[in-house]
Amino acid sequence: MNLALVMQQGPNPFKIITNILTSPILKLAGELLLLLIIILWLSLVYWTFADASRRGAIRFLWALVALVFPFVGTLIYLIVRPPEYALDARERELELAVLERELRSRVLLCPNCRAMVEKDYIICPECNWQLKKPCANCEKPLDLNWKTCPYCGVDQRSGKINW
Ligand SMILES: [Zn+2]
Ligand SMILES: [Zn+2]
């Protein structure tokens, strides 16, 4: 069947295509697609900015590149961005944990009134809560549940040296 015959028989195919292309639904769909692309582009600009600042790159420059060259700019950034070594992140995490523990071991709180106390306090100065007990022999402050003084080795109940 040749084309000329088809065109003679049915409605003009070019007119159908033109009608579809100019229909309001297609126009709306096209506008929505454009809007989505713009939103995606701006999100990528923001992502590039955030990622660059996290990795210590020149964030304003990279955000500008991503803005001026939609999509391609971010792609280039992805290729040349400085790597964030997993080891660095792990190390930072460990450092934080150590700092936190140090802080916690230095700042002691009274379990009763939450006042700050020193580790050798026997009584909380704010509420008189018993924090430690003095060793029966050397009078160093001991935890209430310690059975033997770690400073002089004296058993707290029998009063005898435990070694
Ligand atoms: Zn207290
Ligand atoms: Zn002792």
Tab-separated table of C-alpha atoms and ligand atoms in Angstrom:
chain	number	residue	atom	x	y	z
A	1	MET	CA	0.000	0.000	0.000
A	2	ASN	CA	1.574	3.287	-0.907
A	3	LEU	CA	1.491	6.439	1.153
A	4	ALA	CA	-0.432	8.492	-1.360
A	5	LEU	CA	-3.273	6.033	-1.216
A	6	VAL	CA	-3.445	6.094	2.595
A	7	MET	CA	-3.525	9.851	2.602
A	8	GLN	CA	-6.344	9.882	0.134
A	9	GLN	CA	-8.358	7.340	2.091
A	10	GLY	CA	-8.141	8.510	5.693
A	11	PRO	CA	-7.986	11.906	7.323
A	12	ASN	CA	-4.778	13.856	6.857
A	13	PRO	CA	-2.191	12.248	9.195
A	14	PHE	CA	-0.229	15.474	9.425
A	15	LYS	CA	-3.311	17.249	10.669
A	16	ILE	CA	-3.792	14.622	13.388
A	17	ILE	CA	-0.224	15.085	14.572
A	18	THR	CA	-0.617	18.857	14.532
A	19	ASN	CA	-3.806	18.542	16.549
A	20	ILE	CA	-2.090	16.394	19.175
A	21	LEU	CA	0.874	18.741	19.379
A	22	THR	CA	-1.288	21.784	19.920
A	23	SER	CA	-3.771	20.162	22.314
A	24	PRO	CA	-3.992	21.857	25.741
A	25	ILE	CA	-3.336	18.593	27.597
A	26	LEU	CA	-0.033	18.072	25.871
A	27	LYS	CA	0.867	21.693	26.479
A	28	LEU	CA	0.102	21.280	30.178
A	29	ALA	CA	2.095	18.036	30.338
A	30	GLY	CA	5.002	19.773	28.649
A	31	GLU	CA	4.882	22.634	31.129
A	32	LEU	CA	4.775	20.223	34.073
A	33	LEU	CA	7.755	18.342	32.689
A	34	LEU	CA	9.642	21.611	32.313
A	35	LEU	CA	8.766	22.517	35.904
A	36	LEU	CA	10.019	19.127	37.135
A	37	ILE	CA	13.261	19.556	35.227
A	38	ILE	CA	13.752	23.020	36.753
A	39	ILE	CA	13.062	21.685	40.269
A	40	LEU	CA	15.510	18.828	39.714
A	41	TRP	CA	18.113	21.256	38.391
A	42	LEU	CA	17.780	23.589	41.396
A	43	SER	CA	17.869	20.627	43.801
A	44	LEU	CA	21.098	19.501	42.169
A	45	VAL	CA	22.530	23.004	42.587
A	46	TYR	CA	21.676	22.865	46.277
A	47	TRP	CA	23.025	19.322	46.631
A	48	THR	CA	26.276	20.303	44.918
A	49	PHE	CA	26.628	23.257	47.305
A	50	ALA	CA	25.964	21.101	50.384
A	51	ASP	CA	28.206	18.242	49.291
A	52	ALA	CA	31.052	20.591	48.355
A	53	SER	CA	30.942	22.307	51.738
A	54	ARG	CA	30.916	18.920	53.504
A	55	ARG	CA	34.038	17.871	51.638
A	56	GLY	CA	35.813	21.186	52.032
A	57	ALA	CA	35.641	22.086	48.322
A	58	ILE	CA	34.974	25.636	47.089
A	59	ARG	CA	31.215	25.390	47.532
A	60	PHE	CA	30.175	28.696	45.962
A	61	LEU	CA	32.189	27.967	42.834
A	62	TRP	CA	30.683	24.498	42.453
A	63	ALA	CA	27.164	25.745	43.112
A	64	LEU	CA	27.716	28.349	40.391
A	65	VAL	CA	29.004	25.701	37.988
A	66	ALA	CA	25.934	23.550	38.711
A	67	LEU	CA	23.699	26.581	38.188
A	68	VAL	CA	25.240	27.744	34.917
A	69	PHE	CA	25.553	24.253	33.427
A	70	PRO	CA	22.372	22.425	34.457
A	71	PHE	CA	23.013	18.725	35.232
A	72	VAL	CA	26.362	18.738	33.427
A	73	GLY	CA	27.880	20.946	36.143
A	74	THR	CA	26.863	18.539	38.885
A	75	LEU	CA	28.142	15.624	36.810
A	76	ILE	CA	31.538	17.309	36.468
A	77	TYR	CA	31.554	18.001	40.188
A	78	LEU	CA	30.827	14.318	40.883
A	79	ILE	CA	33.882	13.360	38.852
A	80	VAL	CA	36.370	15.800	40.375
A	81	ARG	CA	35.029	16.233	43.916
A	82	PRO	CA	37.481	15.493	46.725
A	83	PRO	CA	36.876	12.061	48.238
A	84	GLU	CA	35.721	11.778	51.807
A	85	TYR	CA	37.684	8.835	53.069
A	86	ALA	CA	35.670	6.416	55.140
A	87	LEU	CA	38.656	6.167	57.470
A	88	ASP	CA	38.559	9.901	58.191
A	89	ALA	CA	34.917	9.714	59.102
A	90	ARG	CA	35.552	6.711	61.349
A	91	GLU	CA	38.470	8.461	63.029
A	92	ARG	CA	36.364	11.552	63.680
A	93	GLU	CA	33.690	9.345	65.217
A	94	LEU	CA	36.218	7.718	67.536
A	95	GLU	CA	37.645	11.072	68.569
A	96	LEU	CA	34.171	12.271	69.434
A	97	ALA	CA	33.510	9.173	71.499
A	98	VAL	CA	36.749	9.654	73.440
A	99	LEU	CA	35.963	13.320	74.054
A	100	GLU	CA	32.495	12.459	75.231
A	101	ARG	CA	33.784	9.837	77.628
A	102	GLU	CA	36.411	12.195	78.982
A	103	LEU	CA	33.815	14.853	79.547
A	104	ARG	CA	31.521	12.412	81.273
A	105	SER	CA	34.287	11.108	83.546
A	106	ARG	CA	35.252	14.630	84.521
A	107	VAL	CA	31.818	15.995	85.250
A	108	LEU	CA	30.203	13.967	87.987
A	109	LEU	CA	26.674	14.627	89.093
A	110	CYS	CA	25.021	13.789	92.376
A	111	PRO	CA	22.573	10.945	91.604
A	112	ASN	CA	20.067	12.532	93.969
A	113	CYS	CA	20.011	16.263	93.093
A	114	ARG	CA	22.156	16.411	89.903
A	115	ALA	CA	24.536	18.948	91.462
A	116	MET	CA	28.111	18.846	90.169
A	117	VAL	CA	30.354	16.954	92.555
A	118	GLU	CA	34.026	15.960	92.602
A	119	LYS	CA	35.026	12.344	92.393
A	120	ASP	CA	36.475	12.308	95.918
A	121	TYR	CA	33.408	13.831	97.589
A	122	ILE	CA	31.947	11.600	100.260
A	123	ILE	CA	28.769	13.617	100.699
A	124	CYS	CA	26.933	15.789	98.169
A	125	PRO	CA	27.343	19.368	99.448
A	126	GLU	CA	23.927	20.323	98.118
A	127	CYS	CA	21.654	17.574	99.442
A	128	ASN	CA	23.809	15.523	101.841
A	129	TRP	CA	23.399	12.392	99.696
A	130	GLN	CA	26.099	9.840	100.487
A	131	LEU	CA	28.279	9.510	97.411
A	132	LYS	CA	31.243	7.521	98.777
A	133	LYS	CA	32.408	5.964	101.986
A	134	PRO	CA	35.806	6.592	103.518
A	135	CYS	CA	38.127	3.589	103.708
A	136	ALA	CA	38.117	2.067	107.183
A	137	ASN	CA	41.907	2.147	107.135
A	138	CYS	CA	43.273	4.973	104.920
A	139	GLU	CA	40.100	7.081	104.663
A	140	LYS	CA	40.356	7.467	100.893
A	141	PRO	CA	36.900	7.859	99.264
A	142	LEU	CA	35.588	4.504	98.042
A	143	ASP	CA	32.546	3.584	95.989
A	144	LEU	CA	29.735	2.417	98.226
A	145	ASN	CA	29.774	-1.110	96.763
A	146	TRP	CA	33.554	-1.664	96.915
A	147	LYS	CA	34.459	-4.453	99.296
A	148	THR	CA	38.180	-3.823	99.338
A	149	CYS	CA	40.002	-0.472	99.312
A	150	PRO	CA	42.031	-0.264	96.082
A	151	TYR	CA	44.470	2.167	97.736
A	152	CYS	CA	45.529	0.212	100.837
A	153	GLY	CA	44.019	-3.240	100.197
A	154	VAL	CA	42.035	-3.420	103.397
A	155	ASP	CA	38.787	-5.400	103.356
A	156	GLN	CA	36.053	-2.994	104.424
A	157	ARG	CA	34.112	-5.522	106.490
A	158	SER	CA	36.823	-7.514	108.231
A	159	GLY	CA	39.368	-4.662	108.371
A	160	LYS	CA	42.079	-7.105	107.316
A	161	ILE	CA	44.491	-6.674	104.448
A	162	ASN	CA	43.231	-8.726	101.512
A	163	TRP	CA	46.556	-9.682	99.927
B	1	ZN	ZN	23.035	16.018	95.893
B	2	ZN	ZN	42.191	2.246	102.192
